[in-house]
Coordinates of C-alpha atoms in Angstrom, one line a residue:
Chain A
M16 CA 0.0 0.0 0.0
A17 CA 1.2 3.5 -0.8
K18 CA 2.8 5.3 2.1
K19 CA 0.8 8.2 3.5
Y20 CA 1.9 11.8 4.3
D21 CA 0.3 15.0 5.3
V22 CA 2.2 17.0 2.7
I23 CA 4.3 15.9 -0.3
I24 CA 6.7 18.5 -1.6
I25 CA 7.9 18.1 -5.2
G26 CA 11.4 19.5 -5.7
G27 CA 14.3 20.2 -3.4
G28 CA 15.4 23.7 -4.3
P29 CA 15.0 26.7 -1.9
A30 CA 11.2 26.8 -2.3
G31 CA 10.9 23.0 -1.5
L32 CA 13.4 23.1 1.3
T33 CA 11.8 26.1 3.0
A34 CA 8.3 24.5 2.5
G35 CA 9.6 21.3 4.2
L36 CA 11.2 23.3 7.0
Y37 CA 7.8 25.0 7.7
T38 CA 5.6 21.9 7.3
T39 CA 7.7 19.8 9.6
R40 CA 8.1 22.5 12.2
T41 CA 4.3 22.6 12.3
R42 CA 4.4 18.8 12.9
L43 CA 3.0 17.8 9.5
K44 CA 4.3 14.4 8.2
S45 CA 6.2 15.5 5.1
L46 CA 8.0 14.0 2.2
L47 CA 10.3 15.9 -0.2
I48 CA 10.7 14.3 -3.6
E49 CA 13.8 15.3 -5.5
K50 CA 14.9 13.9 -8.9
G51 CA 18.5 15.0 -8.9
M52 CA 20.4 16.9 -6.2
V53 CA 18.9 19.0 -3.5
G54 CA 19.4 22.8 -3.9
G55 CA 18.0 23.1 -7.4
N56 CA 19.3 25.8 -9.6
M57 CA 20.8 27.4 -6.5
V58 CA 23.6 24.9 -6.8
E59 CA 24.3 26.0 -10.3
A60 CA 24.1 29.7 -9.4
G61 CA 27.7 29.8 -8.4
W62 CA 28.3 32.5 -5.9
I63 CA 25.2 34.2 -4.4
D64 CA 25.6 37.8 -3.2
N65 CA 22.0 38.7 -2.8
Y66 CA 20.6 36.1 -0.3
P67 CA 20.0 38.3 2.8
G68 CA 22.0 37.3 5.9
F69 CA 25.2 36.6 4.1
P70 CA 27.0 39.9 3.6
D71 CA 30.1 38.3 2.1
G72 CA 28.0 36.1 -0.2
I73 CA 27.8 32.3 -0.1
S74 CA 28.3 29.6 -2.7
G75 CA 25.0 28.2 -3.9
F76 CA 26.2 24.7 -3.1
E77 CA 26.9 25.7 0.5
L78 CA 23.6 27.5 0.9
A79 CA 21.8 24.4 -0.4
Q80 CA 23.6 22.2 2.1
L81 CA 22.7 24.6 5.0
M82 CA 19.1 24.7 3.9
Y83 CA 18.9 20.9 3.6
Q84 CA 20.4 20.4 7.0
Q85 CA 17.9 22.8 8.5
A86 CA 14.9 21.4 6.6
T87 CA 15.6 17.8 7.6
K88 CA 16.2 18.7 11.3
Y89 CA 12.5 18.5 12.1
G90 CA 11.7 15.2 10.4
L91 CA 11.5 16.0 6.7
E92 CA 11.9 12.7 4.7
T93 CA 13.6 12.8 1.3
L94 CA 13.0 10.5 -1.6
Y95 CA 15.1 10.6 -4.8
A96 CA 12.7 9.9 -7.6
T97 CA 11.0 11.5 -10.6
V98 CA 7.3 12.4 -10.3
R99 CA 5.3 11.0 -13.2
A100 CA 1.8 12.3 -12.3
I101 CA -0.5 13.5 -9.6
D102 CA -3.8 11.8 -9.3
N103 CA -6.1 14.3 -7.5
Q104 CA -8.9 12.6 -5.6
D105 CA -10.4 15.5 -3.7
R106 CA -8.8 15.4 -0.2
K107 CA -6.4 12.6 -1.3
K108 CA -3.6 13.3 -3.8
V109 CA -1.7 10.3 -5.2
V110 CA 1.8 11.2 -6.3
K111 CA 3.1 8.7 -8.8
T112 CA 6.8 8.4 -9.0
T113 CA 9.5 6.2 -10.5
E114 CA 9.9 4.8 -7.0
G115 CA 6.2 4.0 -6.5
D116 CA 3.0 5.8 -5.4
F117 CA 2.7 8.1 -2.3
I118 CA -0.4 9.6 -0.8
A119 CA -0.8 13.1 0.7
K120 CA -3.5 15.5 1.9
A121 CA -1.8 18.4 0.2
V122 CA 1.0 18.8 -2.4
V123 CA 3.4 21.7 -2.8
I124 CA 5.0 21.8 -6.3
T125 CA 8.3 23.5 -6.4
G126 CA 10.0 21.7 -9.3
G127 CA 11.8 24.8 -10.5
S128 CA 13.0 25.2 -14.0
E129 CA 15.5 23.2 -16.0
R130 CA 18.4 24.7 -17.9
Q131 CA 17.5 25.2 -21.6
K132 CA 19.7 23.3 -24.0
L133 CA 21.3 24.8 -27.1
G134 CA 20.1 22.0 -29.3
V135 CA 23.2 21.9 -31.5
P136 CA 25.4 19.0 -32.7
G137 CA 27.8 17.8 -30.1
E138 CA 25.9 19.2 -27.1
K139 CA 24.4 16.0 -25.9
E140 CA 27.4 13.9 -26.9
F141 CA 29.9 16.1 -24.9
T142 CA 27.7 16.8 -21.8
G143 CA 29.9 16.0 -18.9
R144 CA 32.9 16.0 -21.1
G145 CA 33.2 19.8 -21.6
V146 CA 29.6 20.8 -22.0
S147 CA 28.2 22.0 -18.7
Y148 CA 25.2 23.8 -17.3
C149 CA 26.8 24.4 -13.9
S150 CA 30.0 26.4 -13.4
T151 CA 29.9 25.8 -9.6
C152 CA 30.0 22.1 -10.2
D153 CA 32.5 22.1 -13.0
A154 CA 34.7 25.2 -13.1
P155 CA 37.6 23.6 -11.2
F156 CA 38.0 21.1 -14.1
F157 CA 39.0 23.9 -16.4
Q158 CA 41.9 25.4 -14.4
G159 CA 44.2 27.2 -16.8
K160 CA 42.1 26.3 -19.9
P161 CA 40.0 28.4 -22.3
V162 CA 36.2 28.2 -21.9
S163 CA 33.1 29.8 -23.3
V164 CA 29.9 30.9 -21.7
V165 CA 26.7 31.1 -23.8
G166 CA 24.1 33.7 -22.8
G167 CA 23.7 37.3 -21.6
G168 CA 21.6 37.2 -18.5
N169 CA 22.5 37.4 -14.8
A170 CA 23.2 33.6 -14.7
A171 CA 25.5 33.7 -17.7
V172 CA 27.5 36.7 -16.5
S173 CA 27.7 35.2 -13.0
E174 CA 29.0 32.0 -14.5
A175 CA 31.6 33.9 -16.5
L176 CA 32.8 35.7 -13.4
H177 CA 33.0 32.5 -11.4
L178 CA 34.8 30.8 -14.3
S179 CA 37.4 33.6 -14.5
K180 CA 38.8 32.5 -11.2
F181 CA 39.7 29.1 -12.8
A182 CA 40.0 29.3 -16.6
A183 CA 42.8 30.9 -18.6
K184 CA 40.2 32.8 -20.6
V185 CA 36.4 33.1 -20.7
T186 CA 34.7 34.1 -23.9
V187 CA 31.0 35.0 -23.6
T188 CA 29.1 34.5 -26.8
H189 CA 25.8 36.2 -26.9
R190 CA 23.2 36.5 -29.8
R191 CA 22.4 40.1 -29.0
D192 CA 24.7 43.2 -28.8
Q193 CA 24.2 43.8 -25.1
L194 CA 23.8 41.9 -21.9
R195 CA 20.5 41.5 -20.0
A196 CA 22.4 41.1 -16.7
T197 CA 22.1 43.8 -14.0
P198 CA 24.5 46.7 -14.4
I199 CA 26.5 45.8 -11.3
L200 CA 27.3 42.3 -12.8
Q201 CA 28.0 43.8 -16.2
E202 CA 30.5 46.3 -14.7
K203 CA 32.2 43.4 -12.9
A204 CA 32.4 41.4 -16.0
F205 CA 33.7 44.2 -18.3
A206 CA 36.3 45.0 -15.6
E207 CA 37.6 41.4 -15.6
A208 CA 40.6 41.1 -18.0
K209 CA 40.1 37.4 -18.5
I210 CA 36.5 37.8 -19.9
D211 CA 35.9 38.6 -23.6
F212 CA 32.7 39.1 -25.4
L213 CA 31.6 38.0 -28.8
W214 CA 28.3 39.8 -29.8
H215 CA 25.7 38.8 -32.3
T216 CA 27.2 35.3 -32.1
V217 CA 25.6 31.9 -31.8
V218 CA 27.1 28.5 -31.4
E219 CA 26.3 26.2 -34.3
A220 CA 28.2 23.1 -33.2
I221 CA 30.4 21.7 -30.5
E222 CA 33.3 19.6 -31.7
G223 CA 36.1 17.5 -30.3
K224 CA 37.5 14.0 -30.0
D225 CA 37.2 12.6 -26.4
S226 CA 36.1 15.9 -25.0
V227 CA 35.2 19.4 -26.2
E228 CA 38.0 21.0 -28.3
R229 CA 36.3 23.8 -30.3
L230 CA 33.1 25.6 -31.1
K231 CA 31.7 26.5 -34.5
L232 CA 30.4 30.1 -34.3
H233 CA 28.2 32.1 -36.5
N234 CA 28.0 35.9 -36.4
L235 CA 24.4 36.8 -37.1
K236 CA 25.2 40.4 -38.2
T237 CA 28.1 39.8 -40.6
G238 CA 27.2 36.3 -41.5
E239 CA 30.8 35.3 -40.8
R240 CA 31.6 31.8 -39.5
S241 CA 34.5 31.1 -37.2
T242 CA 36.1 28.5 -34.9
L243 CA 36.8 29.1 -31.2
N244 CA 39.2 26.7 -29.4
V245 CA 37.9 26.0 -25.9
A246 CA 38.0 23.1 -23.5
G247 CA 34.6 23.8 -22.0
I248 CA 31.3 25.4 -22.8
F249 CA 28.9 26.6 -20.2
V250 CA 25.3 27.0 -21.5
S251 CA 23.3 29.6 -19.6
I252 CA 20.5 30.6 -21.9
G253 CA 17.4 30.3 -19.8
L254 CA 15.2 28.0 -17.9
K255 CA 12.2 25.8 -18.7
P256 CA 9.7 24.9 -16.0
N257 CA 9.4 21.2 -15.2
T258 CA 5.7 21.0 -15.7
D259 CA 5.0 18.7 -18.7
Y260 CA 3.5 16.1 -16.4
L261 CA 1.1 18.7 -14.9
K262 CA -0.6 19.8 -18.1
S263 CA -3.9 18.1 -17.3
I264 CA -3.7 18.8 -13.5
V265 CA -3.2 22.6 -12.9
P266 CA -3.5 25.6 -15.1
L267 CA -0.2 26.7 -16.7
D268 CA 0.9 29.8 -18.6
D269 CA 2.2 29.8 -22.2
L270 CA 5.7 29.0 -21.1
G271 CA 4.5 26.2 -18.8
H272 CA 4.7 28.0 -15.5
I273 CA 2.1 27.2 -12.9
I274 CA -0.5 30.0 -12.2
T275 CA -1.1 30.7 -8.5
N276 CA -2.5 33.5 -6.5
E277 CA -0.5 35.4 -3.8
K278 CA -1.3 32.5 -1.3
M279 CA 0.5 30.1 -3.7
E280 CA -2.8 28.3 -4.3
T281 CA -3.4 26.8 -7.7
E282 CA -6.9 26.3 -9.1
V283 CA -6.9 22.8 -7.5
A284 CA -7.7 22.7 -3.8
G285 CA -4.8 21.3 -1.9
I286 CA -2.2 21.7 -4.6
F287 CA 0.1 24.6 -4.1
A288 CA 3.1 25.9 -6.1
A289 CA 6.2 27.9 -5.1
G290 CA 9.4 29.2 -6.5
D291 CA 10.7 29.4 -10.1
I292 CA 8.0 27.1 -11.4
R293 CA 5.4 29.8 -10.8
H294 CA 4.1 32.3 -13.3
N295 CA 5.6 35.8 -12.5
S296 CA 8.4 34.4 -10.3
I297 CA 11.4 36.7 -10.1
R298 CA 13.7 33.6 -10.0
Q299 CA 15.6 34.6 -6.9
V300 CA 16.5 32.3 -4.1
I301 CA 15.1 34.7 -1.4
A302 CA 11.7 35.0 -3.3
A303 CA 11.5 31.2 -3.9
S304 CA 12.2 30.6 -0.2
G305 CA 9.5 33.1 0.8
D306 CA 7.1 31.3 -1.6
G307 CA 7.9 28.0 0.1
A308 CA 7.1 29.3 3.6
I309 CA 3.7 30.8 2.3
A310 CA 2.8 27.5 0.5
A311 CA 3.6 25.5 3.7
I312 CA 1.4 27.7 5.9
Q313 CA -1.4 27.6 3.4
A314 CA -1.1 23.8 3.1
K315 CA -1.3 23.5 6.9
E316 CA -4.5 25.7 6.8
F317 CA -5.9 23.5 4.0
I318 CA -5.3 20.3 6.0
T319 CA -6.4 21.4 9.4
G320 CA -8.7 24.4 8.6
Chain B
M27 CA 15.6 71.7 -2.3
A28 CA 14.5 68.2 -1.5
K29 CA 17.1 65.5 -2.2
K30 CA 16.2 63.2 -5.0
Y31 CA 16.4 59.4 -5.2
D32 CA 15.3 56.7 -7.6
V33 CA 13.7 54.7 -4.8
I34 CA 12.7 55.5 -1.2
I35 CA 12.2 52.6 1.1
I36 CA 10.2 53.2 4.2
G37 CA 11.1 50.8 7.0
G38 CA 14.3 48.9 7.8
G39 CA 13.0 45.4 8.7
P40 CA 13.8 42.4 6.5
A41 CA 11.5 43.5 3.7
G42 CA 13.1 47.0 3.6
L43 CA 16.7 45.8 3.9
T44 CA 16.1 43.2 1.1
A45 CA 14.5 45.8 -1.1
G46 CA 17.4 48.1 -0.5
L47 CA 19.9 45.3 -1.3
Y48 CA 18.1 44.6 -4.6
T49 CA 17.6 48.3 -5.7
T50 CA 21.2 49.3 -5.0
R51 CA 22.6 46.2 -6.7
T52 CA 20.7 47.2 -9.8
R53 CA 22.3 50.7 -9.4
L54 CA 19.2 52.6 -8.3
K55 CA 20.0 55.5 -6.0
S56 CA 18.1 54.4 -2.9
L57 CA 17.3 55.8 0.5
L58 CA 16.0 53.7 3.4
I59 CA 14.0 55.6 6.1
E60 CA 13.8 54.0 9.5
K61 CA 12.2 55.6 12.5
G62 CA 13.7 53.4 15.2
M63 CA 16.3 50.6 14.9
V64 CA 17.0 48.6 11.7
G65 CA 15.8 45.0 11.8
G66 CA 12.2 45.8 12.7
N67 CA 10.3 43.1 14.6
M68 CA 13.0 40.7 13.7
V69 CA 15.1 42.2 16.4
E70 CA 12.3 41.5 18.9
A71 CA 11.8 38.0 17.7
G72 CA 14.5 36.6 19.9
W73 CA 15.9 33.4 18.4
I74 CA 15.0 32.6 14.8
D75 CA 15.0 28.9 13.9
N76 CA 13.1 29.1 10.6
Y77 CA 15.1 31.5 8.4
P78 CA 16.6 29.2 5.8
G79 CA 20.4 29.1 5.7
F80 CA 20.9 29.0 9.5
P81 CA 20.4 25.4 10.6
D82 CA 21.4 26.2 14.2
G83 CA 19.2 29.3 14.3
I84 CA 20.3 32.9 14.6
S85 CA 19.4 35.7 16.9
G86 CA 17.0 38.2 15.3
F87 CA 19.4 40.9 16.4
E88 CA 22.4 39.3 14.6
L89 CA 20.4 38.5 11.5
A90 CA 19.3 42.2 11.4
Q91 CA 22.9 43.3 11.6
L92 CA 24.0 40.9 8.8
M93 CA 21.2 42.1 6.6
Y94 CA 21.9 45.7 7.2
Q95 CA 25.6 45.2 6.5
Q96 CA 24.8 43.5 3.2
A97 CA 22.1 46.0 2.2
T98 CA 24.4 49.0 2.7
K99 CA 27.3 47.4 0.9
Y100 CA 26.1 48.6 -2.5
G101 CA 25.4 52.2 -1.6
L102 CA 22.1 52.2 0.3
E103 CA 21.7 55.4 2.3
T104 CA 19.9 55.3 5.7
L105 CA 17.9 58.1 7.3
Y106 CA 16.6 57.9 10.8
A107 CA 13.2 59.8 10.7
T108 CA 9.5 59.2 10.8
V109 CA 7.5 59.5 7.6
R110 CA 4.5 61.8 8.0
A111 CA 3.0 61.6 4.5
I112 CA 3.6 60.7 0.9
D113 CA 2.6 63.3 -1.7
N114 CA 2.0 61.3 -4.9
Q115 CA 2.5 63.5 -8.0
D116 CA 2.4 61.0 -10.8
R117 CA 6.0 60.0 -11.6
K118 CA 7.3 62.0 -8.6
K119 CA 6.6 61.0 -5.0
V120 CA 7.4 63.4 -2.2
V121 CA 8.1 61.6 1.1
K122 CA 7.6 64.0 3.9
T123 CA 9.5 63.2 7.1
T124 CA 10.4 64.6 10.4
E125 CA 13.8 65.4 8.8
G126 CA 12.5 67.1 5.8
D127 CA 11.1 66.2 2.3
F128 CA 12.7 63.6 0.0
I129 CA 11.7 62.9 -3.6
A130 CA 11.7 59.6 -5.4
K131 CA 10.4 58.0 -8.6
A132 CA 9.2 54.9 -6.7
V133 CA 8.4 54.2 -3.1
V134 CA 8.5 50.8 -1.3
I135 CA 6.5 50.8 1.9
T136 CA 7.8 48.2 4.4
G137 CA 6.9 49.8 7.7
G138 CA 5.9 46.5 9.3
S139 CA 3.7 46.3 12.3
E140 CA 4.0 47.7 15.8
R141 CA 3.6 45.7 19.0
Q142 CA 0.2 46.2 20.4
K143 CA 0.0 47.7 23.9
L144 CA -2.0 46.2 26.8
G145 CA -3.5 49.6 27.6
V146 CA -3.5 49.1 31.4
P147 CA -2.4 51.3 34.2
G148 CA 1.4 51.2 34.8
E149 CA 2.2 50.0 31.3
K150 CA 3.4 53.3 29.9
E151 CA 4.9 54.4 33.2
F152 CA 7.1 51.2 33.6
T153 CA 8.1 50.8 30.0
G154 CA 11.9 50.3 30.0
R155 CA 11.7 49.7 33.8
G156 CA 10.2 46.2 33.7
V157 CA 7.7 46.5 30.9
S158 CA 9.2 45.2 27.6
Y159 CA 8.1 44.3 24.1
C160 CA 11.4 42.6 23.2
S161 CA 12.9 39.7 25.2
T162 CA 16.0 39.6 23.0
C163 CA 16.8 43.2 24.0
D164 CA 15.9 42.9 27.7
A165 CA 16.0 39.2 28.9
P166 CA 19.5 39.5 30.4
F167 CA 18.3 42.2 32.8
F168 CA 16.0 39.6 34.4
Q169 CA 18.6 37.0 35.3
G170 CA 17.4 34.9 38.2
K171 CA 14.1 36.9 38.6
P172 CA 10.5 36.0 38.0
V173 CA 8.9 37.4 34.8
S174 CA 5.6 37.2 33.0
V175 CA 4.8 37.0 29.3
V176 CA 1.4 38.1 28.0
G177 CA 0.0 36.3 24.9
G178 CA -0.4 32.9 23.3
G179 CA 0.9 33.1 19.8
N180 CA 4.3 32.1 18.3
A181 CA 5.9 35.4 19.4
A182 CA 4.7 35.0 23.0
V183 CA 5.8 31.4 23.3
S184 CA 9.1 32.1 21.7
E185 CA 9.7 35.0 24.1
A186 CA 8.8 32.7 27.0
L187 CA 11.3 30.1 25.8
H188 CA 14.0 32.7 25.4
L189 CA 13.3 34.2 28.8
S190 CA 13.5 30.8 30.5
K191 CA 17.2 30.8 29.8
F192 CA 17.6 33.9 32.0
A193 CA 14.7 34.3 34.4
A194 CA 14.0 32.3 37.6
K195 CA 10.5 31.6 36.4
V196 CA 8.3 32.6 33.5
T197 CA 4.6 32.8 33.9
V198 CA 2.6 33.0 30.6
T199 CA -0.7 34.7 31.1
H200 CA -3.2 34.1 28.3
R201 CA -6.8 35.2 28.0
R202 CA -7.8 31.9 26.3
D203 CA -7.4 28.3 27.5
Q204 CA -5.0 27.3 24.8
L205 CA -2.1 28.7 22.9
R206 CA -2.2 29.7 19.2
A207 CA 1.5 29.0 18.8
T208 CA 2.6 26.1 16.5
P209 CA 2.6 22.7 18.1
I210 CA 6.4 22.4 18.1
L211 CA 6.7 25.6 20.1
Q212 CA 4.0 24.6 22.4
E213 CA 5.7 21.2 23.1
K214 CA 8.9 23.0 23.8
A215 CA 7.2 25.4 26.2
F216 CA 5.2 22.7 28.0
A217 CA 8.4 20.7 28.5
E218 CA 10.3 23.6 30.0
A219 CA 10.0 23.3 33.8
K220 CA 10.6 27.1 34.3
I221 CA 7.5 28.0 32.3
D222 CA 4.0 28.1 33.9
F223 CA 0.7 29.0 32.3
L224 CA -2.2 31.0 33.7
W225 CA -5.2 30.4 31.5
H226 CA -8.3 32.7 31.1
T227 CA -6.2 35.4 32.7
V228 CA -5.7 39.1 31.8
V229 CA -3.4 41.7 33.3
E230 CA -5.4 44.6 34.8
A231 CA -2.6 46.7 36.1
I232 CA 1.2 46.8 36.4
E233 CA 2.5 48.0 39.8
G234 CA 5.7 48.8 41.5
K235 CA 7.8 51.6 43.0
D236 CA 10.9 52.4 40.8
S237 CA 10.3 49.4 38.6
V238 CA 7.8 46.6 38.0
E239 CA 7.1 44.6 41.2
R240 CA 3.7 42.9 40.6
L241 CA 0.8 42.4 38.2
K242 CA -2.9 42.6 39.1
L243 CA -4.5 39.7 37.4
H244 CA -8.1 38.8 36.6
N245 CA -9.3 35.3 35.8
L246 CA -12.1 35.8 33.2
K247 CA -13.6 32.3 33.9
T248 CA -13.8 32.3 37.7
G249 CA -13.9 36.1 38.2
E250 CA -11.1 35.7 40.7
R251 CA -8.6 38.5 41.1
S252 CA -5.0 37.9 42.1
T253 CA -1.5 39.3 42.4
L254 CA 1.6 37.9 40.7
N255 CA 5.0 39.1 41.9
V256 CA 7.3 39.7 38.9
A257 CA 10.2 41.9 38.0
G258 CA 9.4 42.1 34.4
I259 CA 6.4 41.7 32.0
F260 CA 6.9 41.0 28.3
V261 CA 3.8 42.0 26.2
S262 CA 3.4 39.9 23.1
I263 CA -0.3 40.3 22.1
G264 CA -0.1 41.2 18.4
L265 CA 0.9 43.7 15.9
K266 CA -0.6 46.8 14.4
P267 CA 0.5 47.9 10.9
N268 CA 2.1 51.4 10.8
T269 CA -0.3 52.8 8.2
D270 CA -2.2 55.6 9.8
Y271 CA -0.4 58.1 7.6
L272 CA -1.3 56.2 4.5
K273 CA -5.1 56.1 4.8
S274 CA -5.7 58.6 2.0
I275 CA -2.9 57.4 -0.2
V276 CA -3.2 53.6 -0.8
P277 CA -6.1 51.1 -0.1
L278 CA -5.9 49.4 3.3
D279 CA -7.8 46.4 4.7
D280 CA -10.0 46.6 7.9
L281 CA -7.0 46.1 10.1
G282 CA -5.0 48.7 8.3
H283 CA -2.7 46.4 6.2
I284 CA -1.9 47.6 2.7
I285 CA -3.5 45.7 -0.2
T286 CA -1.2 44.6 -2.9
N287 CA -1.2 42.1 -5.8
E288 CA 1.4 39.3 -6.1
K289 CA 3.9 41.8 -7.7
M290 CA 3.7 43.9 -4.5
E291 CA 2.0 46.7 -6.4
T292 CA -0.5 48.9 -4.6
E293 CA -3.3 50.6 -6.5
V294 CA -1.0 53.6 -6.9
A295 CA 1.5 53.3 -9.8
G296 CA 5.0 53.5 -8.4
I297 CA 4.0 52.8 -4.8
F298 CA 4.8 49.2 -3.6
A299 CA 4.4 47.5 -0.3
A300 CA 6.3 44.5 1.2
G301 CA 6.4 42.5 4.4
D302 CA 4.2 42.4 7.5
I303 CA 2.5 45.7 6.5
R304 CA 0.8 43.8 3.6
H305 CA -2.7 42.2 3.7
N306 CA -2.3 38.4 3.9
S307 CA 1.3 38.5 5.0
I308 CA 2.3 35.4 6.9
R309 CA 4.6 37.6 9.2
Q310 CA 7.7 35.6 8.7
V311 CA 11.2 37.0 8.1
I312 CA 11.8 34.8 5.0
A313 CA 8.5 35.8 3.4
A314 CA 9.0 39.5 4.2
S315 CA 12.5 39.3 2.6
G316 CA 11.1 37.6 -0.5
D317 CA 8.5 40.4 -0.7
G318 CA 11.2 43.0 -0.5
A319 CA 13.1 41.5 -3.5
I320 CA 10.0 41.3 -5.6
A321 CA 9.0 45.0 -4.7
A322 CA 12.6 46.1 -5.7
I323 CA 12.5 44.3 -9.0
Q324 CA 9.0 45.7 -9.8
A325 CA 10.2 49.2 -8.7
K326 CA 13.1 48.9 -11.1
E327 CA 10.7 47.9 -13.9
F328 CA 8.4 50.9 -13.1
I329 CA 11.3 53.3 -13.2
T330 CA 13.0 52.0 -16.3
G331 CA 10.3 50.1 -18.1

């Protein structure tokens, strides 16, 4: 028979970990289901300077560990599995996973967003052998080597700055002629001698033998094609919410984000969403954590109210 | 002439400090106006176990200092003054304070909520001489002495637990026959030998000579009146939003909280609200901080968008 919980939390990023901290502290029997590594995109965020309480900044990896340690202190259980579906039977929700079915009175969905892929030849083949979506995880492998970062947002520029502490050179390739990153990050990146920028440029292919050796580039303005020798490429071009399995369950926006009200309620009673998976999320650790606390308190009210 | 800013933030609690961190990191010229001490009610919260990232907990005072240090790192200015009014002139907001007028393109209101007073004889007279609203600030003064806490919510029970580390005895007086605090806090308090509870009981007067010596109590169920000898009384009976000056400016709910949407927008373009001052706030540091980040990002969009 399926194991029963008060609350099942899907996703172990800052929203899920905070939700779990709050539900267990209010004595709700809680299960957190994570398909990869706890911390979510926080872990891939490199260095985090804007999570209040850490004036000198903190690595996303370390913050994730601290949050996990805190969330599990009050009895939060963790299951490593992928959620396939949620079967909503009024007050009973059946969460179907690769490790079996689990039953809860309320579900908090915090599955975050996945890194978007480039979709070019060589990307899949060389993933883990020079193609990365996480500079925090992989930067040390590129000590003294040339690397490239693809993208122009906060995440891309943060990755470039983080990589500049390890790599011999960091070339940021961006399809537009300016960055979307906040001015303070841009200033830091422009001031860093190791970081170069290639504007109007897209990656057409990733090549190598055993691992990445070069990128085939295309300048969209001049039409020129060129080759860039790198040992690694860090793809940072956006996020896609993990909501394919939810299409028939809760209303989603055009990009697949879950629509909630300010109480983190979806249209389905007892199903809440929090963090980057939500429509209108600002995609910041502090906001995702705040969402998680709200969802937990609302879930508690739904169960006991 | 009034000094000009991009953003003026009213209130220096977690919502205001996080808003200031975010606006200054995005290079908006920002002024934070605080009428008392930065940290807001966080400082009075005693020990905080549920702010993610601090698995061993952290004192509200220390967390406030860390947040202030971080928020001012990127150029946030602080003014100690009381805001009297906001004069909304379309794209220009004039914030009128006890220290003069200041002009901003956008205003983020995070004034939090003030501790409610008992309104009994002796309360005002003995404030600072035995009557306190902040156990973190004042608990050490009561080492080895008997104290009382008034209230039954999370804040009251947290104060009682904190005080039990210092005081000889802590008597919680509560007008109802059960606590509103979360079960985990209740369990802790019931397990603490130093903490006693007086149910159905209200404080009618606070008496003493130079400082608090005794409370006059009234049992609402039996009608009985009694005297409790204490050296200190910690009042923790609720919060009142600081919005009297805003009545004609932004829509408020019945209790005086500011009504916003999920983007922290009030009905007035360019005026945002964040934290405990908002309608439907869960009154948690993590949620207030998340609100502050959202308000800052929306203020940035309002100014540059």
